[in-house]
mmCIF file of C-alpha atoms and ligand atoms in Angstrom:
data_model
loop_
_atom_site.group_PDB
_atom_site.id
_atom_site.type_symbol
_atom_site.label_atom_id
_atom_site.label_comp_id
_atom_site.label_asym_id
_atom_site.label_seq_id
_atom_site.Cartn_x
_atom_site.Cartn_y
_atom_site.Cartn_z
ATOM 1 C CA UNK A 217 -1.596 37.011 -24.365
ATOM 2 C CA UNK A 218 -4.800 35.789 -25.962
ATOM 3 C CA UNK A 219 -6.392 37.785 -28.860
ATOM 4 C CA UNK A 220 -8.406 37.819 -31.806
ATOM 5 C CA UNK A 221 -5.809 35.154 -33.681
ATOM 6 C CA UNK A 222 -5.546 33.021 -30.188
ATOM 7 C CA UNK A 223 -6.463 29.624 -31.635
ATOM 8 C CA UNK A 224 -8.879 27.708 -29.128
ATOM 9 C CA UNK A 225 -8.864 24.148 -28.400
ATOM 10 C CA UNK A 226 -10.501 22.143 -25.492
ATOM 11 C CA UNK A 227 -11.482 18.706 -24.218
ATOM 12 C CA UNK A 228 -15.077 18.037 -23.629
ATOM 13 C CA UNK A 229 -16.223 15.295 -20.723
ATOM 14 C CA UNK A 230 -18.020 14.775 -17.385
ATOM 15 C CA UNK A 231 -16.521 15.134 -14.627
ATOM 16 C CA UNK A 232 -13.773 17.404 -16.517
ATOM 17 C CA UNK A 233 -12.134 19.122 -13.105
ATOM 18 C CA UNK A 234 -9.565 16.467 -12.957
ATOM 19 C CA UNK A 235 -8.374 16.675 -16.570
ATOM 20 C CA UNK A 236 -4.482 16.996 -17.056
ATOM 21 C CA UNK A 237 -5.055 17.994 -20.708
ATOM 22 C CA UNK A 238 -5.445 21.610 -20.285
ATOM 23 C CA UNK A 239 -2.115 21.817 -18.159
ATOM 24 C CA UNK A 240 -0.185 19.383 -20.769
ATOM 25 C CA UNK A 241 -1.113 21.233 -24.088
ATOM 26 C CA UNK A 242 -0.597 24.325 -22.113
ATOM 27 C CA UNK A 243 3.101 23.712 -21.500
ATOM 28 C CA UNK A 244 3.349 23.302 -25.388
ATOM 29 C CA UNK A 245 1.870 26.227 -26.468
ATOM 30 C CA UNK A 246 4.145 28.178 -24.137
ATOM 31 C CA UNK A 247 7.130 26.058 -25.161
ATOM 32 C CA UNK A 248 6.440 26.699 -28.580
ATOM 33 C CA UNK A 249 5.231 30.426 -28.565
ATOM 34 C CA UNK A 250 1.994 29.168 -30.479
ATOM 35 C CA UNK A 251 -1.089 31.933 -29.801
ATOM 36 C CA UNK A 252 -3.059 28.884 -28.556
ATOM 37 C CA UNK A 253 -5.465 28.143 -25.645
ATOM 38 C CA UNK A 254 -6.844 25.212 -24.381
ATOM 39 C CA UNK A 255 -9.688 24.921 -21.543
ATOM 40 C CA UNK A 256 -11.651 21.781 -20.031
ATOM 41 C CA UNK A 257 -15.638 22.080 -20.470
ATOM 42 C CA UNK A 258 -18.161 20.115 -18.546
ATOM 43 C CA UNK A 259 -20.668 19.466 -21.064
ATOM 44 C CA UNK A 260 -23.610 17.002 -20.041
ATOM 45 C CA UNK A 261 -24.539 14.071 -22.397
ATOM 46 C CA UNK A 262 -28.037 15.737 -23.517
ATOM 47 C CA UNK A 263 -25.901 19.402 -24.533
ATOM 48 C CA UNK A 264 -23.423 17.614 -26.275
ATOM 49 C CA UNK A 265 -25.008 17.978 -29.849
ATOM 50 C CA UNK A 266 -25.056 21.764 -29.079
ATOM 51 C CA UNK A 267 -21.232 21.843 -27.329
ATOM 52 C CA UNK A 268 -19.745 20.485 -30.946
ATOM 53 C CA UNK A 269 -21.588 22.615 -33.118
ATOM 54 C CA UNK A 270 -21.063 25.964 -30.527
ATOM 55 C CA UNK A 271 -17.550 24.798 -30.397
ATOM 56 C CA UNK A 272 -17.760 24.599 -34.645
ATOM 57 C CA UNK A 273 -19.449 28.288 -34.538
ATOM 58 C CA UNK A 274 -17.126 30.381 -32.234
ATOM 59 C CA UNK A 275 -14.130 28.589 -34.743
ATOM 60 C CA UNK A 276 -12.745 26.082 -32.560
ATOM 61 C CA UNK A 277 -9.647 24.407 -33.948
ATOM 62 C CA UNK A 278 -9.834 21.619 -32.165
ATOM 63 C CA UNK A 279 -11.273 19.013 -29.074
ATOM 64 C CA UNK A 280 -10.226 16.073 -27.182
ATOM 65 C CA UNK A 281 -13.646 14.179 -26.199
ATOM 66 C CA UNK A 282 -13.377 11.893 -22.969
ATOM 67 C CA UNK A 283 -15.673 9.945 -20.738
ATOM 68 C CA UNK A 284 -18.476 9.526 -21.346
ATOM 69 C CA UNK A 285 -18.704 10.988 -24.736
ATOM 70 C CA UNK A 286 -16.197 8.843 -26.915
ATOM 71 C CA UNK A 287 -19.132 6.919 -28.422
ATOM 72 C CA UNK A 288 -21.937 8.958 -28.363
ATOM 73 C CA UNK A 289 -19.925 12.039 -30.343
ATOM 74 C CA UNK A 290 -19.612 9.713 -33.444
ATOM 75 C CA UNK A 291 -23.334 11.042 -34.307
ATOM 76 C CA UNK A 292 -22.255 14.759 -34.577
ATOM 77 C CA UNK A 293 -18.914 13.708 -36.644
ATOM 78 C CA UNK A 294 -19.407 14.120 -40.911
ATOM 79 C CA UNK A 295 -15.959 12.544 -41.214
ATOM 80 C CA UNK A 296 -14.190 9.887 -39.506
ATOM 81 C CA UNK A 297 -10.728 8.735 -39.598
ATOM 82 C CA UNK A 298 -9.972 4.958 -40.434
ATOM 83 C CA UNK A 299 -8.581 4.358 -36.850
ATOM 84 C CA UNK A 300 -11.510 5.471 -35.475
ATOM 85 C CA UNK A 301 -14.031 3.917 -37.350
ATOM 86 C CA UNK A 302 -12.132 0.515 -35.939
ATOM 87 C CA UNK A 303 -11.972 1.252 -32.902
ATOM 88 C CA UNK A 304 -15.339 2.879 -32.784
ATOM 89 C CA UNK A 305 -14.694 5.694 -30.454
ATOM 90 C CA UNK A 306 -13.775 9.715 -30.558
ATOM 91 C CA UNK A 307 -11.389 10.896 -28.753
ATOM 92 C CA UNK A 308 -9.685 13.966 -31.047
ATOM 93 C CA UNK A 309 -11.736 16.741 -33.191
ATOM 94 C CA UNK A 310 -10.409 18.565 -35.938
ATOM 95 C CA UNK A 311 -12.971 21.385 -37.084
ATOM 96 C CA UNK A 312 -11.680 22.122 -40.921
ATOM 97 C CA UNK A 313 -13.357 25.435 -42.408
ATOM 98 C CA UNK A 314 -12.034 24.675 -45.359
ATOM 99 C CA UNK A 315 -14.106 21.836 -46.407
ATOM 100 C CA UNK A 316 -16.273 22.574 -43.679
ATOM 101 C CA UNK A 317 -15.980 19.409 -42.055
ATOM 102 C CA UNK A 318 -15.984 18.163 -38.054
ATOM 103 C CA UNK A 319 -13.663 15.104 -38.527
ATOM 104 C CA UNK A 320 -13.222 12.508 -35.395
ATOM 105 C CA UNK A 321 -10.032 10.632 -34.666
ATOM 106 C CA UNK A 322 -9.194 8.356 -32.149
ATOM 107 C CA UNK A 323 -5.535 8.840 -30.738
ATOM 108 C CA UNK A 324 -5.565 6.394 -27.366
ATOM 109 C CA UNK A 325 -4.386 3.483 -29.247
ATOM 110 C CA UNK A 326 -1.524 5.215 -31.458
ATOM 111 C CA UNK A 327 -0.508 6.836 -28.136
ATOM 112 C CA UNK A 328 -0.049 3.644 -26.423
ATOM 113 C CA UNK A 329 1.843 2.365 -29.200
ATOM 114 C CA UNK A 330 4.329 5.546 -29.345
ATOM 115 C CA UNK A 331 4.416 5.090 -25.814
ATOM 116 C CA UNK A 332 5.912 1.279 -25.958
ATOM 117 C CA UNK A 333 7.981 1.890 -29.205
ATOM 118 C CA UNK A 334 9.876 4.765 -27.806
ATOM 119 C CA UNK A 335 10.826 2.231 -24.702
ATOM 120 C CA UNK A 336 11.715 -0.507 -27.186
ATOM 121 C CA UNK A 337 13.302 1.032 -29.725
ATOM 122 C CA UNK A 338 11.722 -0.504 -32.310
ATOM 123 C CA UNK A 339 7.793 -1.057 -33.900
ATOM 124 C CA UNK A 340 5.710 -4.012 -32.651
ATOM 125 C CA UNK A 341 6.193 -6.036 -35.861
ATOM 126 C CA UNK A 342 5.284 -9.648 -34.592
ATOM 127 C CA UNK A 343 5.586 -8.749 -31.099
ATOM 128 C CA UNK A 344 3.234 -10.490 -28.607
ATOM 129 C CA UNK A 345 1.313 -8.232 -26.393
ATOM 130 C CA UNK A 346 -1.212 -9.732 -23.844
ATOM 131 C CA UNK A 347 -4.068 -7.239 -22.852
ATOM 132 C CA UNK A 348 -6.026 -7.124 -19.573
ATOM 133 C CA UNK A 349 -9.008 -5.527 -20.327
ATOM 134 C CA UNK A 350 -12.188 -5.306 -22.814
ATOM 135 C CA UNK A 351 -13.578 -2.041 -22.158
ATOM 136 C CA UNK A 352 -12.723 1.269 -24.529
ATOM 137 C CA UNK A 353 -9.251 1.920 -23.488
ATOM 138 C CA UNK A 354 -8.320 -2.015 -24.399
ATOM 139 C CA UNK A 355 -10.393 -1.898 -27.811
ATOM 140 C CA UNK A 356 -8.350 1.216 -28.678
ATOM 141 C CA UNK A 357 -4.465 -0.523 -27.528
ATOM 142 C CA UNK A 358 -5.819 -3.748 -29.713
ATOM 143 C CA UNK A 359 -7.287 -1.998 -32.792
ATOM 144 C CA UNK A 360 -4.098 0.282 -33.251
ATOM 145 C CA UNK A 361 -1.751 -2.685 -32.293
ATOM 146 C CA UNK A 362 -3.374 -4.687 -34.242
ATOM 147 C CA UNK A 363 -2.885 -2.325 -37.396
ATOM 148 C CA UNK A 364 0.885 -2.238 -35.996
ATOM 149 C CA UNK A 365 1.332 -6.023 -36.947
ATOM 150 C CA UNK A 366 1.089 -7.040 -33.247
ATOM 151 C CA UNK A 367 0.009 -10.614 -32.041
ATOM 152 C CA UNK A 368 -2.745 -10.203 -29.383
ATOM 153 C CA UNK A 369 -3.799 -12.001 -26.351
ATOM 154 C CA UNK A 370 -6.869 -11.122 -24.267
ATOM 155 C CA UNK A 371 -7.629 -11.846 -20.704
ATOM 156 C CA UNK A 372 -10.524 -10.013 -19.394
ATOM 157 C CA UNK A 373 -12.517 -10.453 -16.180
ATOM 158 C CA UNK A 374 -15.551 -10.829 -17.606
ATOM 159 C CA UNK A 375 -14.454 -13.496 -20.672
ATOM 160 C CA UNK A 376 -17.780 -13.024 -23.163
ATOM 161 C CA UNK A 377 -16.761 -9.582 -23.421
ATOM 162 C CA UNK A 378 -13.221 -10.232 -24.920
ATOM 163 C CA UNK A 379 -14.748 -13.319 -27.306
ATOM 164 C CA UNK A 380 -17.063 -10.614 -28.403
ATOM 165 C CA UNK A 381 -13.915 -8.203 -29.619
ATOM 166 C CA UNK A 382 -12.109 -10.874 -30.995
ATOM 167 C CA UNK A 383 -14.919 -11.828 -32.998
ATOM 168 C CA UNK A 384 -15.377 -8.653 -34.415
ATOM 169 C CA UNK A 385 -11.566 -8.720 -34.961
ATOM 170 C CA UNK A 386 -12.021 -11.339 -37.499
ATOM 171 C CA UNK A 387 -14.865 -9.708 -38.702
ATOM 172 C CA UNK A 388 -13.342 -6.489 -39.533
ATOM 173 C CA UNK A 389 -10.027 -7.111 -40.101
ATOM 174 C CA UNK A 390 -9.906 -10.918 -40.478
ATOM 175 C CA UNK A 391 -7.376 -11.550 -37.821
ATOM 176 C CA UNK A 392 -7.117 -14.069 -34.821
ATOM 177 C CA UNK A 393 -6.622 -13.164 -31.341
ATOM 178 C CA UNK A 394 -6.045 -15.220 -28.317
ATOM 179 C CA UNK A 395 -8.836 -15.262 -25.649
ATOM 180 C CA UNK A 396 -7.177 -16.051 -22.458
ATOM 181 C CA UNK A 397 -8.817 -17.476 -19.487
ATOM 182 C CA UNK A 398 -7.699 -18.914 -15.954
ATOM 183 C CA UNK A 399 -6.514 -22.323 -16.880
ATOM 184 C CA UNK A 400 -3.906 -20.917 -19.477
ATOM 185 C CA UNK A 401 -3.250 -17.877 -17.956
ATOM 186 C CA UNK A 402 0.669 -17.887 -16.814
ATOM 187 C CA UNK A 403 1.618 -19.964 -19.946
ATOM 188 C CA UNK A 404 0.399 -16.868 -21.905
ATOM 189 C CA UNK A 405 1.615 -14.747 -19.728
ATOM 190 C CA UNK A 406 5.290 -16.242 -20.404
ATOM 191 C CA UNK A 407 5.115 -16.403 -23.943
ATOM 192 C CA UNK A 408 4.373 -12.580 -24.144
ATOM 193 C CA UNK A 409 6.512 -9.831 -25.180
ATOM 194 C CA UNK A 410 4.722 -7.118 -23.948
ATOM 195 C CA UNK A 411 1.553 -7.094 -21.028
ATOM 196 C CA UNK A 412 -0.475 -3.983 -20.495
ATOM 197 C CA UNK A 413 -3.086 -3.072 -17.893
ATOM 198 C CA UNK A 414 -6.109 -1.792 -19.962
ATOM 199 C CA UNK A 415 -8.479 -2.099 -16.801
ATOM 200 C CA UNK A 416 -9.275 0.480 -14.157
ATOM 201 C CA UNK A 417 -7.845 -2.075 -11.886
ATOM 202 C CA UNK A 418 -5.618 0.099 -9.499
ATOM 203 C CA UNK A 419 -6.829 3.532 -9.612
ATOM 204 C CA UNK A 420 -6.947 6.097 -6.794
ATOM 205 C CA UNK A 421 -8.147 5.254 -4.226
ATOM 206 C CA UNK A 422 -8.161 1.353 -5.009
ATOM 207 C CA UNK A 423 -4.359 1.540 -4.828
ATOM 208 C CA UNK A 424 -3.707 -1.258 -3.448
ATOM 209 C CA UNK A 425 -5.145 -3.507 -5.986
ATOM 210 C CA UNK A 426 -3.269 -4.993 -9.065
ATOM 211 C CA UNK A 427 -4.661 -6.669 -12.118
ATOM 212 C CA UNK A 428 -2.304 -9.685 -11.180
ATOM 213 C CA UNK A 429 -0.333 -11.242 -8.410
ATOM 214 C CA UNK A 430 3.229 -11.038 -8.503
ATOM 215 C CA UNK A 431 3.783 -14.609 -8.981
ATOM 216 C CA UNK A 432 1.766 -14.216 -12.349
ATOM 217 C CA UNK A 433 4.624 -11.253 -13.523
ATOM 218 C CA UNK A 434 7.100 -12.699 -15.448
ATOM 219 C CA UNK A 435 10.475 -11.795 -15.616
ATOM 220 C CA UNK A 436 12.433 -8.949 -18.000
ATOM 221 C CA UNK A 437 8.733 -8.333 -19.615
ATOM 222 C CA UNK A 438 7.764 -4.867 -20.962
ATOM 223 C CA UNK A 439 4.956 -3.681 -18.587
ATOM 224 C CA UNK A 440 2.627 -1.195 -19.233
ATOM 225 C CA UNK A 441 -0.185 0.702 -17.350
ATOM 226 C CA UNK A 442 -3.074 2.816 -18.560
ATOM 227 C CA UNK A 443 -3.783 4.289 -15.222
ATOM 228 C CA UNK A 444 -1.562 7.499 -14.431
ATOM 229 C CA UNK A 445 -3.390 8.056 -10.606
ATOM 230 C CA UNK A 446 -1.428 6.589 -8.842
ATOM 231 C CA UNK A 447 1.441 7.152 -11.933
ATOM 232 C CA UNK A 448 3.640 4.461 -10.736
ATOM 233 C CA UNK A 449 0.714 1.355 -9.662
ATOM 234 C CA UNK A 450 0.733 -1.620 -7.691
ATOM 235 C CA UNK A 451 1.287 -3.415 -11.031
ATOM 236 C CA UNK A 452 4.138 -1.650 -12.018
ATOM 237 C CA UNK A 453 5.593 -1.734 -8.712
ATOM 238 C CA UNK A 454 5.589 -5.949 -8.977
ATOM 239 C CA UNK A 455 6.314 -6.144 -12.436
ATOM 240 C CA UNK A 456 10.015 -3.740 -11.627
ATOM 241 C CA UNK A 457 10.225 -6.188 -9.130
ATOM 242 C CA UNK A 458 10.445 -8.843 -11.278
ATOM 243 C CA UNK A 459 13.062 -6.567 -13.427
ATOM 244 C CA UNK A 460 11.144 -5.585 -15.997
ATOM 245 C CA UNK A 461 10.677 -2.508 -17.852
ATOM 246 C CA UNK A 462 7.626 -0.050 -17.185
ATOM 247 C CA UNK A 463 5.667 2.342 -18.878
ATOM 248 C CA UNK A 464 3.102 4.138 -17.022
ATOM 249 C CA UNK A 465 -0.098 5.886 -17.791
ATOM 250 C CA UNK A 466 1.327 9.131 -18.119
ATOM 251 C CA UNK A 467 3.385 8.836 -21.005
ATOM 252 C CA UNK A 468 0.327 6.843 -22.460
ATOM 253 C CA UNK A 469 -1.597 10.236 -21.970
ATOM 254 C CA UNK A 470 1.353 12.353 -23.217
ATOM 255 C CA UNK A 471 2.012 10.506 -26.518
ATOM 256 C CA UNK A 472 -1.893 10.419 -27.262
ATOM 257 C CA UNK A 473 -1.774 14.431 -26.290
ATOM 258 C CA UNK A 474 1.066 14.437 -29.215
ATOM 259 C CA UNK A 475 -0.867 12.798 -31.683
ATOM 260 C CA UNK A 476 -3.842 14.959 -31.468
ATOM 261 C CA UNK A 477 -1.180 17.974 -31.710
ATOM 262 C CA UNK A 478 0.321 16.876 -34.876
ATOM 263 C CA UNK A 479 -3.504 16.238 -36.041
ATOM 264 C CA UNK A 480 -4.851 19.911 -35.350
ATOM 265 C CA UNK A 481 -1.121 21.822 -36.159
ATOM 266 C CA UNK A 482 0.927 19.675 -37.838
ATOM 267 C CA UNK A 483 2.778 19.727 -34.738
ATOM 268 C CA UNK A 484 5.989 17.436 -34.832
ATOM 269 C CA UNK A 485 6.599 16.707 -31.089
ATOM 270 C CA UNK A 486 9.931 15.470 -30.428
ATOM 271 C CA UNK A 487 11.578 13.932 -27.386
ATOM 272 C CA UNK A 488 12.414 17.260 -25.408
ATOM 273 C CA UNK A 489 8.555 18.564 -26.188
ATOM 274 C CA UNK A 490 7.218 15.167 -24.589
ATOM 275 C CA UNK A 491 9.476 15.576 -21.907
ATOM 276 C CA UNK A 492 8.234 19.266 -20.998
ATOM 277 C CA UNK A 493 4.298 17.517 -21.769
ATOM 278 C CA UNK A 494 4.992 15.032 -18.784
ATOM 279 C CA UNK A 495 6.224 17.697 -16.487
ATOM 280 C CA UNK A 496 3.553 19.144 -16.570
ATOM 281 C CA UNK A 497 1.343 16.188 -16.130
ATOM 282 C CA UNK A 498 3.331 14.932 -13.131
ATOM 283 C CA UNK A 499 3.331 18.523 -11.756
ATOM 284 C CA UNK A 500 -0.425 18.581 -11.776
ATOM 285 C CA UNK A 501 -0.891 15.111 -10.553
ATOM 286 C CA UNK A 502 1.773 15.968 -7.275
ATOM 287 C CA UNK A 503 -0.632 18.768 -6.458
ATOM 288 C CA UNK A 504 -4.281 17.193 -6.587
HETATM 289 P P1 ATR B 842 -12.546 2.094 -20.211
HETATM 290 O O1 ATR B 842 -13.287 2.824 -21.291
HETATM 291 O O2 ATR B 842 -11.694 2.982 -19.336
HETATM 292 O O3 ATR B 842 -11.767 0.936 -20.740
HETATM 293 P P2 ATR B 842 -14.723 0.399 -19.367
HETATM 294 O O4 ATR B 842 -15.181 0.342 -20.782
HETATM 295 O O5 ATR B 842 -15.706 0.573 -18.290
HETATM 296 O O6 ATR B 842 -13.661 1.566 -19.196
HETATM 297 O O7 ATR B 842 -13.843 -0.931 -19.094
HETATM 298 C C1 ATR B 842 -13.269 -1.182 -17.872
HETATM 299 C C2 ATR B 842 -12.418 -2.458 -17.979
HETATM 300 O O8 ATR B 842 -11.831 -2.689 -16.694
HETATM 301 C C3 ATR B 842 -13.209 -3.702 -18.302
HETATM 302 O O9 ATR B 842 -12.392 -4.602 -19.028
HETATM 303 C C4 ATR B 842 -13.538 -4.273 -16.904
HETATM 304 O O10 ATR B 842 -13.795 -5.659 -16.860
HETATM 305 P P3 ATR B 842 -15.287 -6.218 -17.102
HETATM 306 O O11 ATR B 842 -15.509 -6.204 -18.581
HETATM 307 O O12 ATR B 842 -15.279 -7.583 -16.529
HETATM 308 O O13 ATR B 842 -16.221 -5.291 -16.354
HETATM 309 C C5 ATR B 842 -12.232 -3.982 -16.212
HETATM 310 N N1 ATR B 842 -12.368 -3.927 -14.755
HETATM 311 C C6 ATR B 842 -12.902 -2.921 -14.021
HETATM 312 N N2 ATR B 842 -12.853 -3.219 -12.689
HETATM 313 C C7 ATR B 842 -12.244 -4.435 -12.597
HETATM 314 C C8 ATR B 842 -11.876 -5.286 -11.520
HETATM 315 N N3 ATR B 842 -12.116 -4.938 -10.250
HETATM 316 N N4 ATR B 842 -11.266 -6.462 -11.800
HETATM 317 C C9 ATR B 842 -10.997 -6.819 -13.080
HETATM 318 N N5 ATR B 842 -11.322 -6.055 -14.158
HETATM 319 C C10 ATR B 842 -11.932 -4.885 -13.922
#
C-alpha cells in the first residue's frame, strides 16, 4: 500500500503506453516488499525541462529516460556518470538530496553485456563481437563493450555512420574498430565470437525481416537481439538454426532494468530476481 514513505520512480518517453518497465520493476518491488512505485509518463520534448525538475520537487528517487529523450535530457543533468558521458546518452536518473544533485547514467550497454556474460559464463575479455547497427542502442553495446576489453566489428546499413563512431572511438578512447562492409562481410562474420542485432531490423510488425540471411549465420555463434517484440525474431530463429546460442531482447531489457536498480537502491539482483523481472516482461508482452 502506497504512503507517505512509498518511494517513486518512473520512466519518462513518447509514446510511453507500450513500456514494459513499469510491469518489470513492479514485480521487484513486490518480490522484495520494498514501499516502491513506479509509473510510465508521457512527457513531450518541449515539457521535458519541467518533467525532471517536477520529478526533482515532488522527491523522485529515480527515472529511466527513453525515446526520444536519451540525448536531449543530458542538458537538465548536473552530474554524469563516465559511461554515459561515452556513450553520450541518458537512460537512468538518480535524484540525490543529499548533495542535491540529478545525476544521468546510461545502463543499455552494461545490460547487454550482463545479458551475454551470464550466457557465457565468463567476461568479454578479447572476445570478438560484430555489431549491426550505428544508431543509440549500438553506440551504447560498443561503448560499454568496448570498456569490457571487447574487439569490435561494425557493419551498418548506412557505412559513413559507423566510420563516424569508430572515429570517435579512437578519439575518445584511442581504440580501433573494424568497419565492415559488403565485400568482407561473411569473413567477419566467421571470425566473430559474438554477433548482435543493434538495428530495429525485425520489429513488430516487420516480422518477417532479419538483419541477415541465413546463409550469412554462422555456425555455434552467440547471437543476440535488441528487439524483444517479437521476443524470439526472425534472426534468432536462423541463427538457432544454425545451432547457436541466443539471447533475446528481453533479457537485454531485464539486465539494464537491474542495473538501474542497483543504481537508485543498491539493489543486488540475483538470478531468481531476474527471473521473476522477465516474467513479468514476457507476461506483458503475451497480452499486448
Ligand atoms: P536506436 O536508438 O534504437 O538505435 P536509431 O538511432 O534510429 O535507433 O538507429 C537505428 C539503427 O537501425 C541504425 O543503425 C539504422 O541504420 P541506418 O544508420 O542506415 O539508418 C538501422 N536500421 C533501421 N532500419 C533498417 C533497415 N531496414 N535495414 C538496415 N538497418 C536498419
Amino acid at each position: 500500500m502506497n504512503n507517505s514513505k512509498t518511494k517513486i520512480f518512473g520512466v519518462i518517453g513518447h509514446p510511453i503506453e507500450h513500456s514494459l518497465s513499469p510491469v518489470m520493476h513492479s514485480a521487484v518491488f513486490k518480490e522484495k516488499k520494498i514501499n516502491a512505485d513506479y509509473f510510465a509518463f508521457d512527457v513531450d520534448e518541449k515539457n521535458l525541462c519541467n518533467a525532471i525538475h517536477g520529478a526533482d520537487a515532488l522527491k523522485f528517487c529515480g527515472l529511466n529516460v527513453t525515446i526520444p529523450h536519451k540525448i536531449s535530457v543530458l542538458k537538465y543533468i548536473n552530474k554524469i556518470s563516465e559511461e554515459a558521458k561515452l556513450i553520450n546518452a541518458v537512460n537512468t536518473i538518480k535524484f540525490d538530496y543529499v548533495e542535491n544533485l540529478i545525476i544521468g547514467y546510461n545502463t543499455d550497454g552494461t545490460g547487454a553485456i550482463k545479458a551475454i556474460e551470464k550466457n557465457l559464463n565468463r567476461g568479454l575479455k578479447g572476445k570478438k563481437i560484430f555489431i549491426f547497427g550505428a544508431g543509440g542502442a549500438a553506440r551504447a553495446i560498443i561503448f560499454s563493450a568496448l570498456q569490457n576489453n571487447a574487439e569490435i566489428s561494425i557493419y551498418n546499413r548506412t557505412t559513413e555512420k559507423a566510420i563516424l563512431i569508430g572515429n570517435e572511438i579512437k578519439k575518445r578512447l584511442n581504440k580501433d574498430v573494424k568497419i565492415v562492409e559488403n565485400f568482407n562481410l561473411k569473413d567477419e562474420l566467421n571470425d566473430s565470437d559474438i554477433i548482435i542485432n543493434a538495428t530495429s531490423v525485425g520489429m513488430f510488425p516487420n516480422v518477417d525481416k532479419s538483419v541477415i540471411s541465413k546463409e550469412y549465420i554462422p555456425e555455434g555463434k552467440v547471437v543476440m537481439d535488441i528487439v524483444y517484440n517479437p521476443i524470439e525474431t526472425k534472426f534468432l530463429k536462423l541463427a538457432k538454426q544454425k545451432n547457436c546460442k541466443v539471447i533475446d531482447g528481453v533479457d537485454m531489457l531485464v539486465y539494464q532494468g537491474a542495473e538501474s536498480l542497483k543504481i537508485w537502491l543498491n539493489l543486488q539482483v540475483d538470478e531468481n530476481l531476474i527471473g521473476i523481472m522477465r516474467k513479468a516482461v514476457v507476461e506483458k508482452l503475451i497480452r499486448n
